XYZ file of C-alpha atoms in Angstrom:
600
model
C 25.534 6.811 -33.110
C 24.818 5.202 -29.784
C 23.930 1.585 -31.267
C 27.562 1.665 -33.041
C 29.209 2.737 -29.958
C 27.186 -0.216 -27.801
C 27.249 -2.867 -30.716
C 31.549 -1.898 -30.502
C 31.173 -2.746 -26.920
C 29.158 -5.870 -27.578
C 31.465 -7.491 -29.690
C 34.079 -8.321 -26.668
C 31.372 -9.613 -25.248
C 31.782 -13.454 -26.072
C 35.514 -12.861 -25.071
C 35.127 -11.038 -21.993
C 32.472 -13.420 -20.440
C 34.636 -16.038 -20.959
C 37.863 -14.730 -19.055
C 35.296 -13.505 -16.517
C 34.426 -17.062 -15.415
C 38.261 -17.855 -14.638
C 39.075 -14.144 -13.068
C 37.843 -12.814 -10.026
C 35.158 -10.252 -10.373
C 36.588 -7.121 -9.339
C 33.366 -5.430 -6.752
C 32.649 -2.252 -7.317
C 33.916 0.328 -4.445
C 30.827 0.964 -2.949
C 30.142 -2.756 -2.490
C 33.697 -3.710 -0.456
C 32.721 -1.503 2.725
C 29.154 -2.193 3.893
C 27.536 1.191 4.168
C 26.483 2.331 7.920
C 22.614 2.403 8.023
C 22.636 6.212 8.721
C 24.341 6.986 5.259
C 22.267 4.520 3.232
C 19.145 6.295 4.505
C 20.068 9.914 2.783
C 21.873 7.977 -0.368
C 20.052 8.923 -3.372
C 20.797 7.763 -6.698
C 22.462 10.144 -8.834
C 21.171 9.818 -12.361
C 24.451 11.709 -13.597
C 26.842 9.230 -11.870
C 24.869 6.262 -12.504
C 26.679 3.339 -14.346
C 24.289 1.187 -15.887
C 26.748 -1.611 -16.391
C 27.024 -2.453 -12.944
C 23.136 -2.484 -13.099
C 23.024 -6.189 -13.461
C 25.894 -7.992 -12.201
C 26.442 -11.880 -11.737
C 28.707 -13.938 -9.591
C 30.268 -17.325 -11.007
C 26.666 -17.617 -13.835
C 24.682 -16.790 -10.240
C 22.572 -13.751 -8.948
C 23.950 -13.170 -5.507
C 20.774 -11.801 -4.870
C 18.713 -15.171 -5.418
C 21.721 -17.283 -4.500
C 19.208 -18.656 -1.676
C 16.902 -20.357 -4.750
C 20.176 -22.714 -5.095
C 17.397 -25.681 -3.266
C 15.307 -25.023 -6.338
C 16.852 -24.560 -9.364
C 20.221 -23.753 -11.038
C 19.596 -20.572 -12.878
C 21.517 -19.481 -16.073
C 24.222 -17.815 -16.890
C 23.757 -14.462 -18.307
C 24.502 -13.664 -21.755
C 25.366 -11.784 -23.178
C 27.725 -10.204 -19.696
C 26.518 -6.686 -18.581
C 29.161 -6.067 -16.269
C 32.032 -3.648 -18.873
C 29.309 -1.760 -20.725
C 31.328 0.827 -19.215
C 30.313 3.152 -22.260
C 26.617 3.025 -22.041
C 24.746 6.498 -20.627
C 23.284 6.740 -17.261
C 20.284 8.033 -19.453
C 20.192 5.094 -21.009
C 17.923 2.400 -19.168
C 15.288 0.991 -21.207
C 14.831 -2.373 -22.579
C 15.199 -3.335 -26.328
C 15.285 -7.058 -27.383
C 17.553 -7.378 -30.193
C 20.886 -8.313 -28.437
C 19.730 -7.248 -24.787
C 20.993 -3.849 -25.566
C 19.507 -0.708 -23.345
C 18.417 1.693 -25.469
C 15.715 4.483 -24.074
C 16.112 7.858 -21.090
C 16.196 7.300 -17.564
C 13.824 9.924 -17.017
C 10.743 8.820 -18.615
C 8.230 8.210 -16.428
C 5.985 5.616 -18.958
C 6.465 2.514 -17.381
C 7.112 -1.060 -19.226
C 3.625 -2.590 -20.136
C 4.643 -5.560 -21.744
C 6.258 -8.253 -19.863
C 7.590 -9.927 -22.814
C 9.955 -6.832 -23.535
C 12.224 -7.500 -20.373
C 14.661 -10.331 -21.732
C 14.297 -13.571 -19.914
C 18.066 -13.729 -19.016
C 17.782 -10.469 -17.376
C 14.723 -10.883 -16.015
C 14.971 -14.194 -14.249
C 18.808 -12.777 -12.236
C 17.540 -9.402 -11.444
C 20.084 -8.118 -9.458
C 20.192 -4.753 -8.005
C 23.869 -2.633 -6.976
C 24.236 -1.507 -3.482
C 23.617 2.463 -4.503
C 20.232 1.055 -6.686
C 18.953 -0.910 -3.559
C 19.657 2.079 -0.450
C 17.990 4.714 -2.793
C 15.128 1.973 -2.921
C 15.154 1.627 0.667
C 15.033 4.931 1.277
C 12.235 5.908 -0.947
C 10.405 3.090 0.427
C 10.729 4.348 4.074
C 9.786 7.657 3.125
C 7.072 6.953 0.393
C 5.333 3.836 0.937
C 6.343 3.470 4.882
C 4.017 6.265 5.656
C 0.699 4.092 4.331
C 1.822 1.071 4.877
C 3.746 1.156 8.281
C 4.096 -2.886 8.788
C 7.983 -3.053 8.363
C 10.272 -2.466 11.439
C 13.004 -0.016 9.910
C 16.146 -1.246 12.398
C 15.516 -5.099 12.152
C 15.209 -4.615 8.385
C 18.910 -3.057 8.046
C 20.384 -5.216 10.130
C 19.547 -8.214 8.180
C 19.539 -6.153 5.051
C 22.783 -5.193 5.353
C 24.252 -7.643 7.230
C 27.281 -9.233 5.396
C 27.951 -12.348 6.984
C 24.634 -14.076 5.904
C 22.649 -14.053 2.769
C 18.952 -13.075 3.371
C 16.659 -16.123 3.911
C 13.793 -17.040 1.663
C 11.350 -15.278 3.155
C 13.629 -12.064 4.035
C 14.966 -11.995 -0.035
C 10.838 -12.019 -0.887
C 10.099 -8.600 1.268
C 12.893 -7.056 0.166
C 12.063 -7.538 -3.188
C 8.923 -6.768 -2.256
C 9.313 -3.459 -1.191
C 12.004 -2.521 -3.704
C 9.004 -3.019 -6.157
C 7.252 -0.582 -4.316
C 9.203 1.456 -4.221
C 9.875 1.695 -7.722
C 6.357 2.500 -8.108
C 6.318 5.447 -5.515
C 9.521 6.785 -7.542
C 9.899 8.265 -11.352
C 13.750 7.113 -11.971
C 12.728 3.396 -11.263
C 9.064 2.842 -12.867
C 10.877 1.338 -16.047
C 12.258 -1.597 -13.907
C 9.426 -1.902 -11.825
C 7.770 -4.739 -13.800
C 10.715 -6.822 -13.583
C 10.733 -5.861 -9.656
C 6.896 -7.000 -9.590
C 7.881 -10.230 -11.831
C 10.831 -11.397 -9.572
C 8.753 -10.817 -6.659
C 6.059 -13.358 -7.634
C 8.071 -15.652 -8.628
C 10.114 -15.550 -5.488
C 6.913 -15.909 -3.233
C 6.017 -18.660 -5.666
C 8.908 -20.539 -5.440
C 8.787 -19.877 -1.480
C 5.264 -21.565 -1.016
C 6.101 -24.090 -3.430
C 8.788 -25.121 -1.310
C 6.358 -25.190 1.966
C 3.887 -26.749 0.095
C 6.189 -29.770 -0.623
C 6.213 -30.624 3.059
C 10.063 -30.297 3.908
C 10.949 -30.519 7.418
C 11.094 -26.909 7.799
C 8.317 -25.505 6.515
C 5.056 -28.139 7.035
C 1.253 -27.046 6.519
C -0.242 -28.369 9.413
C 2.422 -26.450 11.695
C 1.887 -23.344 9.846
C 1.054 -20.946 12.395
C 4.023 -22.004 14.295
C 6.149 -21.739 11.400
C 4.768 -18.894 9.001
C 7.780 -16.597 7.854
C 6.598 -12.562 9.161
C 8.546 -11.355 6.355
C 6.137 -13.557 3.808
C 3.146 -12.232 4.840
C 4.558 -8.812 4.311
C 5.357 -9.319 1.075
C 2.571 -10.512 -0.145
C 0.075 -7.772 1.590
C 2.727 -5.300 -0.245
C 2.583 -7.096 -3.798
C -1.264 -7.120 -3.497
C -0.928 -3.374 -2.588
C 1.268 -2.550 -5.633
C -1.294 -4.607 -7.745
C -4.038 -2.382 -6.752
C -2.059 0.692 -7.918
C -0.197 -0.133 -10.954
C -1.788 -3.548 -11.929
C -5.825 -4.085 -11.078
C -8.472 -4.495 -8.851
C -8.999 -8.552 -9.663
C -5.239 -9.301 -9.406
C -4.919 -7.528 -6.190
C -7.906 -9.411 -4.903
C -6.918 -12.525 -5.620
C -3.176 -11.999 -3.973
C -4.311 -10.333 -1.039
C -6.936 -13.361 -0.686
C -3.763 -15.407 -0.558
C -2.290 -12.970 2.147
C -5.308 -13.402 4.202
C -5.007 -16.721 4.450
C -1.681 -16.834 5.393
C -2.984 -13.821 8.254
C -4.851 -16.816 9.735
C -2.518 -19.607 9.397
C -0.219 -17.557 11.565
C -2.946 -16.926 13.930
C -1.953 -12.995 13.703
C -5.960 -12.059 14.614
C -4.906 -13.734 17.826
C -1.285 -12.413 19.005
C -3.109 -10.454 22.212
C -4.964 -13.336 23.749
C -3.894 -15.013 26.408
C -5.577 -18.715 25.715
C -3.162 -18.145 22.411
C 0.016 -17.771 23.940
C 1.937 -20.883 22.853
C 1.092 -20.125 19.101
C 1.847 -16.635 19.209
C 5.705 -17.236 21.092
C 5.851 -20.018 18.523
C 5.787 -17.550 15.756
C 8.925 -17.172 13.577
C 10.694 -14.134 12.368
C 13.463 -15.676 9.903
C 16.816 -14.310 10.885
C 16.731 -15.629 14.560
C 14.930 -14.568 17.638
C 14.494 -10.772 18.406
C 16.750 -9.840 15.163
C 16.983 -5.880 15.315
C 14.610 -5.898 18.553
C 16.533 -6.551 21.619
C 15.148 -6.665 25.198
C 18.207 -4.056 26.542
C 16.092 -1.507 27.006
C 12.264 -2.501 27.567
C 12.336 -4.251 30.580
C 11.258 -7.566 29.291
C 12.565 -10.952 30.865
C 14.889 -12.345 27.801
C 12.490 -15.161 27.937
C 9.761 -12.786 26.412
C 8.769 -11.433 23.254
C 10.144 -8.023 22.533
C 7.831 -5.634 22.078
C 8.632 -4.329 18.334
C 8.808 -7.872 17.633
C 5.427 -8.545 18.628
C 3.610 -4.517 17.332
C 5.231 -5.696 14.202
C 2.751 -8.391 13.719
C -0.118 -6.683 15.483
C 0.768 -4.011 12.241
C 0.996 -6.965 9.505
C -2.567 -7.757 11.147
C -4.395 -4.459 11.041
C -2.705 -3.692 7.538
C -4.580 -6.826 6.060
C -7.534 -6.256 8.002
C -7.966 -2.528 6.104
C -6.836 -3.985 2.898
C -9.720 -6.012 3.254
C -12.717 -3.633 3.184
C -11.006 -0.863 1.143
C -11.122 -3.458 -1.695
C -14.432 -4.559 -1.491
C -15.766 -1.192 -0.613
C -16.116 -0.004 -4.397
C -17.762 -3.685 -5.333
C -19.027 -4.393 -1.757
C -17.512 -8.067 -1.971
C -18.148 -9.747 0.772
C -15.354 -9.726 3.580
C -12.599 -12.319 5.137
C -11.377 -11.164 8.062
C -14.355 -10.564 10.629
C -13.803 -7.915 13.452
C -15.521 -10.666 16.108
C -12.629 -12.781 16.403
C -9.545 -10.604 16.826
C -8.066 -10.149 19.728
C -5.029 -8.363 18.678
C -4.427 -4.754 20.023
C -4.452 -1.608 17.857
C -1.435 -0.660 16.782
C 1.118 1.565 18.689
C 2.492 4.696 17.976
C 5.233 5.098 15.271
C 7.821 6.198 17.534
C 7.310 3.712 20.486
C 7.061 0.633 17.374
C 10.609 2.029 15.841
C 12.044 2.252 19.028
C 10.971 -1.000 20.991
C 9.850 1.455 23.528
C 6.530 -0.863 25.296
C 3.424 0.855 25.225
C -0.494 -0.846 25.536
C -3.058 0.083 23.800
C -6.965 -0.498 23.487
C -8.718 -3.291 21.828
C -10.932 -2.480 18.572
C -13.986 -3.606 20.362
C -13.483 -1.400 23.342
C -12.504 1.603 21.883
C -15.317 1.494 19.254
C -17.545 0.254 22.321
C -16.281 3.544 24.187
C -15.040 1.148 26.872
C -11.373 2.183 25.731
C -8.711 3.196 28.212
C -6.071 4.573 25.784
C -6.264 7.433 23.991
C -6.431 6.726 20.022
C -3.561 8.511 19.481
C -2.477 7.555 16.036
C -3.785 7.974 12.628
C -3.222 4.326 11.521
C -4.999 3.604 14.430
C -8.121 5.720 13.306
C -7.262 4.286 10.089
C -8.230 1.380 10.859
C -11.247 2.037 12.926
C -13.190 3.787 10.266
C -12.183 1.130 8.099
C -13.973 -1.264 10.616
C -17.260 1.449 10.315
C -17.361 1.119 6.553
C -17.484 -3.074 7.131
C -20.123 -2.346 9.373
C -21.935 -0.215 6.460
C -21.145 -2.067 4.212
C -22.961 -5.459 6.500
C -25.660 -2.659 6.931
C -26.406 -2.432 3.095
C -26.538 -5.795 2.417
C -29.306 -6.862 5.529
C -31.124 -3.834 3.696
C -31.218 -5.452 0.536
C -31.593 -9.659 2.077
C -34.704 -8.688 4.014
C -36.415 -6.755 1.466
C -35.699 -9.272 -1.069
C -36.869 -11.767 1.704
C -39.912 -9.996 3.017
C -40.656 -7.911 -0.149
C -39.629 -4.558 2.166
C -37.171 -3.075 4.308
C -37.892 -3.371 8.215
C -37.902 0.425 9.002
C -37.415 0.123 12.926
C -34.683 -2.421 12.592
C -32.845 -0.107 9.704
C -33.234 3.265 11.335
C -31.494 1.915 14.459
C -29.011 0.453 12.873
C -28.269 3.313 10.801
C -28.419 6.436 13.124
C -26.406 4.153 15.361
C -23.852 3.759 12.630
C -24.167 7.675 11.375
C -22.986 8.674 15.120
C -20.048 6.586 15.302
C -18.818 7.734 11.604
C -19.515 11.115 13.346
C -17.749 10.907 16.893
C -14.502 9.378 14.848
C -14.661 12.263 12.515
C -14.985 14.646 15.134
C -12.137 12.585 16.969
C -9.932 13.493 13.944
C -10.533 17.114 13.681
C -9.788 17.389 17.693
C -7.185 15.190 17.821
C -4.922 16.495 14.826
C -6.426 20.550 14.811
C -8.097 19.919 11.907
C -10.777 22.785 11.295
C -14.054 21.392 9.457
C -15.487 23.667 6.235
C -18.304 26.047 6.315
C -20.031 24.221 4.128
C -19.259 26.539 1.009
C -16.867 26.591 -1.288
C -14.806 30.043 -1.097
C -12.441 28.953 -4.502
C -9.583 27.270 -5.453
C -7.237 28.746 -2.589
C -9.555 27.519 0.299
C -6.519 26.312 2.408
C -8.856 23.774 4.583
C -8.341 21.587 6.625
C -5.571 22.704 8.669
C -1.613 21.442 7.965
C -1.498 18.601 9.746
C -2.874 17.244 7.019
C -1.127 18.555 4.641
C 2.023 16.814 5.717
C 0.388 13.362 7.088
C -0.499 10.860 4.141
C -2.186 8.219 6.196
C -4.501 10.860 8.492
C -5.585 12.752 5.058
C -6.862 9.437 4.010
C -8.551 8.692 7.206
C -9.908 11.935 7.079
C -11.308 11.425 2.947
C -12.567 7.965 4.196
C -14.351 9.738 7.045
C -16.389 11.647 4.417
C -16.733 8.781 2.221
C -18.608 6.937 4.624
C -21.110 9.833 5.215
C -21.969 9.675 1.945
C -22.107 5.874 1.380
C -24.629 5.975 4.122
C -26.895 8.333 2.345
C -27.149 6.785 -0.765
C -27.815 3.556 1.974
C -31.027 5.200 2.641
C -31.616 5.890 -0.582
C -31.896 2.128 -1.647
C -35.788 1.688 -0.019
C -38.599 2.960 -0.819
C -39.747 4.760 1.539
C -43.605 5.879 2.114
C -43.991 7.401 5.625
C -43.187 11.187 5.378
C -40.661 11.079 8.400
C -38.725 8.371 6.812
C -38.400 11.058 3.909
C -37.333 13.624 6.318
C -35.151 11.530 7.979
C -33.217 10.474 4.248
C -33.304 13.983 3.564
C -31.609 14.730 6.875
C -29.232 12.688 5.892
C -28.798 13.359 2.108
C -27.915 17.091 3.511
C -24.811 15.735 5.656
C -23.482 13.928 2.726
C -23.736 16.886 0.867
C -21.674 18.315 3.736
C -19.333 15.759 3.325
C -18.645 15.938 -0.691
C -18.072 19.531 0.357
C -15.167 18.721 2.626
C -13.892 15.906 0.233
C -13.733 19.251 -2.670
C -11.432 20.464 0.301
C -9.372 18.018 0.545
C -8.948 17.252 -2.997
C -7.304 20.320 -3.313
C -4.769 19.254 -0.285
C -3.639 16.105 -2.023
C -1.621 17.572 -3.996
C 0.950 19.014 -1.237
C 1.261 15.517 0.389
C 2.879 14.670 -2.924
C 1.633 12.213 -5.297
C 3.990 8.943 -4.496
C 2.690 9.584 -0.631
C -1.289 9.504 -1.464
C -3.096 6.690 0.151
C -3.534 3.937 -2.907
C -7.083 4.104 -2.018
C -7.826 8.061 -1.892
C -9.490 7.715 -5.588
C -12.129 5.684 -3.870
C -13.364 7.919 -1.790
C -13.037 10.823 -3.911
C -15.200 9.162 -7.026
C -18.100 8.974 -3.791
C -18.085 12.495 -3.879
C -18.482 12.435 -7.759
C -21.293 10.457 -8.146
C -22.513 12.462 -5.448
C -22.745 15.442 -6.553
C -23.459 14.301 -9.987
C -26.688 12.336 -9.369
C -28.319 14.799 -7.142
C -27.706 18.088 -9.112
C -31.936 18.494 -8.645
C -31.917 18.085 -4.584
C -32.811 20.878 -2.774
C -29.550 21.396 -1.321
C -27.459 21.475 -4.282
C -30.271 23.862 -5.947
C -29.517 26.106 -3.010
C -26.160 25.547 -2.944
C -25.483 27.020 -6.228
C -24.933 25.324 -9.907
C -21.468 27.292 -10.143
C -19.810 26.166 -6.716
C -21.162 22.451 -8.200
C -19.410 23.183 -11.094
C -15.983 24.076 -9.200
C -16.409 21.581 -7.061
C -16.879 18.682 -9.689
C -13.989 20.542 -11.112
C -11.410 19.923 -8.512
C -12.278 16.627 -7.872
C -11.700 15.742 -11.146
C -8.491 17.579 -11.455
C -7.358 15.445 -8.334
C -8.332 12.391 -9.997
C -6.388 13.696 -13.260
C -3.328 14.416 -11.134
C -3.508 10.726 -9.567
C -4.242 8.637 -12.758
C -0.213 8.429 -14.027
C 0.494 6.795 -11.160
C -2.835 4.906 -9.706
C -5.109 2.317 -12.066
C -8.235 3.243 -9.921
C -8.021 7.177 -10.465
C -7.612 6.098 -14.085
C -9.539 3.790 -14.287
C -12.673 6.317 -12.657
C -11.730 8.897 -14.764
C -11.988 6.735 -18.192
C -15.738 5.616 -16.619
C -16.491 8.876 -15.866
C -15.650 10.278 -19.736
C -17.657 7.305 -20.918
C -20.855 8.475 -19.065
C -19.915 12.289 -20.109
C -19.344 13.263 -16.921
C -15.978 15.007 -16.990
C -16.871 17.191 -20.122
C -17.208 20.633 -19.208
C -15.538 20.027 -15.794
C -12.324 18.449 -15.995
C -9.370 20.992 -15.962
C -11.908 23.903 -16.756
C -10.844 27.189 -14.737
C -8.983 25.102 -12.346
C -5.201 25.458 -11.391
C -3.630 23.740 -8.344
């Protein structure tokens, strides 16, 4: 009944389209008054009210949204014209082929896995209504914002939403960008999501094609002076995205591309002072200080604002994590070394939203204990365990060169570095559990309802993953020690020691995979599956050591349990947790433990 009423609508079609290109398009009402930023930030899209034909709309054969691709290429016209498909649902927003009609529910949450089924016409001029892109906004500012805080909410309206200037190249890329995110971290929009991701890449594509063709503006050699902000935020976002819908090689290889671009622009360098000229060189398309402003910091006008500058200290540390969470699993070797940066940790939230100037420590010092500043922040922590797992990580691998080299391990040289590395993982976890009231386990598991750790976790995304990564690098330094071969009896002791405190630590990981689920599962770190599959193989591999013997086989059991319910509640919306989870049945781990007496 619906493909009669659309293939009745479709027949105008020919005859619309071509009045359309000699009549005006009429813009729809919410599109003629540009929306004040404080109502686009609570819009959300109603599915009810939602008119799919304005979905895709065109201006004169052009996208307005990719209007600034004009220098490239002239794209097509669309056909057959979406814009008076006035009857088709608001449940109706799925992609069929024959005749570019929309055919499937709004509400499904299966996204599109094959390119090919997004027609090329529609794929190629995505372009999003004003209601589509604030509910995108928003979800991205409270969804993938609190994970990935690199984007500077105020500077990004203004230009967003700005209506006397298109977006520039490299402005249009992050938006897109994070709309794609977005529509990952979101049920309503994972069916367009693909063409999001699509239009993204080619976008960025297009965008270093251009600067690698040497035009006046945009010229390699010059590249730190001239690298775009907003480009290396999109593509640190795209490579995110990858690593949670797509996989773990694509990722790498885009956020290898990202990296570079981190030191083209210098960013590892923005705090020191020999740098100066490159860092004040650095562009931000959309003119200086866009959505900064000096009014109220106390800055000379002739200065960098201070959100201006945090922002790329943030675009820094973000790639600098992304970095060793993706080679943890495979232990790749790493791009960005800790040695060189002298860029400051990031600020806190509110004083980075609100250009209010605040200085913090450098990585070095604080790690050093040389700090002044408290480490106040848990993107900040963040990203100094990440820097600890690097370091064991670089611990591993000396393990393994010099006993390949000498035909054994040096045992002086890899206890020091070891227990030195152990008590750092240790003071930052304790740091965590001071800083944010979070109460560490007994050590037992009490049941399912064990509310631990406290609710500031509960409600913080990014310091539940610092927290999970805390653990995980107790245990990666166990099974560290467990690499050697070790004959002295107090070597023995001393990897038992510490084969008991990553017991102690898959414990607390049970713990807090039975938190996840409250943060919400578009809010969970991308990389929280990591961690959590430590635990697995943990506890799975050791089922014989004296402390799980005394433990107990049935809180193993539970335990194993929740971890792989928490897996099973991440895997619709993160490759890795599926990914694990498919391994995991292959080996026969999850039989008799996944979903078995276990309710969230």
């Amino acid at each position: 009944m619906l493909e009669r009423q659309l293939v009745g609508q479709l027949d105008g079609f020919d005859g619309e389209a071509t009045k359309q290109r000699t009549t005006p398009v009429s813009t729809p009402p919410f599109e003629e008054i540009p929306v004040p930023i404080r109502e686009r930030d609570t819009t959300i899209l109603n599915q009810d009210s939602f008119d799919i034909g304005n979905f895709f709309t065109q201006t004169d054969g052009r996208s307005p949204d990719l209007t600034y691709l004009s220098d490239f290429q002239e794209l097509p016209e669309l056909s057959p014209d979406f814009t008076n498909v006035d009857a088709i649902s608001a449940t109706c927003m799925d992609w069929h082929t024959a005749g570019g009609i929309i055919m499937s529910n709004i509400g499904t949450t299966t996204p599109v896995k094959q390119y090919e089924a997004i027609p090329t016409h529609i794929r190629d001029n995505l372009c999003l209504p004003a209601l589509v892109r604030a509910d995108l906004d928003q979800l991205y500012f409270e969804r993938v914002h609190l994970v990935s805080p690199i984007v500077h909410k105020q500077k990004y309206f203004e230009w967003a939403l700005d209506p006397s200037h298109s977006p520039t190249p490299a402005q249009a890329c992050l938006q897109r960008a994070m709309h794609t995110a977005a529509a990952a971290a979101s049920s309503q929009f994972r069916e367009i999501e693909d063409a999001l991701y699509l239009d993204t890449r080619e976008m960025l594509s297009a965008l270093e094609s251009r600067c690698v063709g040497g035009s006046r503006k945009y010229r390699p050699r010059s590249a730190s002076n001239n690298m775009p902000l907003e480009q290396i935020q999109a593509w640190l976002l795209l490579a995110q995205y990858e690593f949670l819908r797509k996989n773990e090689d694509q990722a790498m290889i885009t956020a290898g591309r990202a990296f570079r671009l981190v030191q083209l622009a210098r960013l590892f360098d923005v705090d020191s002072p020999s740098s100066s000229s490159a860092v004040t060189g650095f562009t931000t398309e959309g003119g200086e200080g866009v959505g900064y402003g000096n009014e109220h910091t106390g800055l000379q006008s002739t200065q960098e604002p201070f959100a201006r500058r945090e922002e790329k200290r943030r675009v820094f540390w973000m790639a600098y994590c992304l970095d060793r969470f993706l080679n943890w699993r495979n232990e790749w070797p790493l791009t960005l070394d800790e040695e060189t940066i002298h860029t400051r940790l990031p600020a806190p939230e509110t004083n980075f939203q609100h250009n209010q100037p605040i200085q913090t420590d450098f990585l070095l010092d604080v790690l050093d204990g040389n700090g002044q500043a408290p480490v106040a922040t848990p993107f900040a922590e963040c990203i100094l365990l990440a820097t600890l797992c690097g370091r064991c990580m670089s611990h591993r691998r000396l393990a393994s060169v010099v006993t390949l080299s000498k035909g054994g391990c040096e045992p002086r040289e890899f206890w020091s570095r070891h227990d030195s590395l152990a008590a750092a993982v240790e003071k930052r976890r304790q740091s965590i559990a001071q800083s944010f009231h979070c109460s560490s386990s007994s050590g037992k598991w009490n049941g399912p309802s064990v509310p631990a750790p406290a609710s500031n976790l509960d409600i913080d995304p990014m310091l539940t993953f610092t927290y999970v990564l805390a653990q995980g690098a107790i245990i990666y330094l166990s099974t560290t020690t467990e690499t050697a071969n070790w004959q002295s009896v107090e070597h023995q002791v001393r990897a038992s020691t510490y084969q008991q405190r990553a017991f102690r630590a898959a414990v607390e990981l049970v713990h807090l995979a039975k938190v996840i689920p409250r943060i919400g599962r578009f809010k969970v770190h991308p990389f929280v599956p990591s961690a959590l599959s430590q635990a697995v193989e943990f506890l799975t591999s050791h089922t014989n050591s004296p402390c799980m013997v005394t433990s107990g086989g049935e809180d193993t059991a539970d335990g194993l349990a929740a971890l792989f319910n928490a897996l099973d509640n991440l895997k619709d919306i993160n490759n890795l947790a599926r990914e694990l989870l498919d391994e995991l049945d292959q080996e026969g781990t999850c039989r008799g433990y996944k979903r078995a007496n276990y309710m969230y």
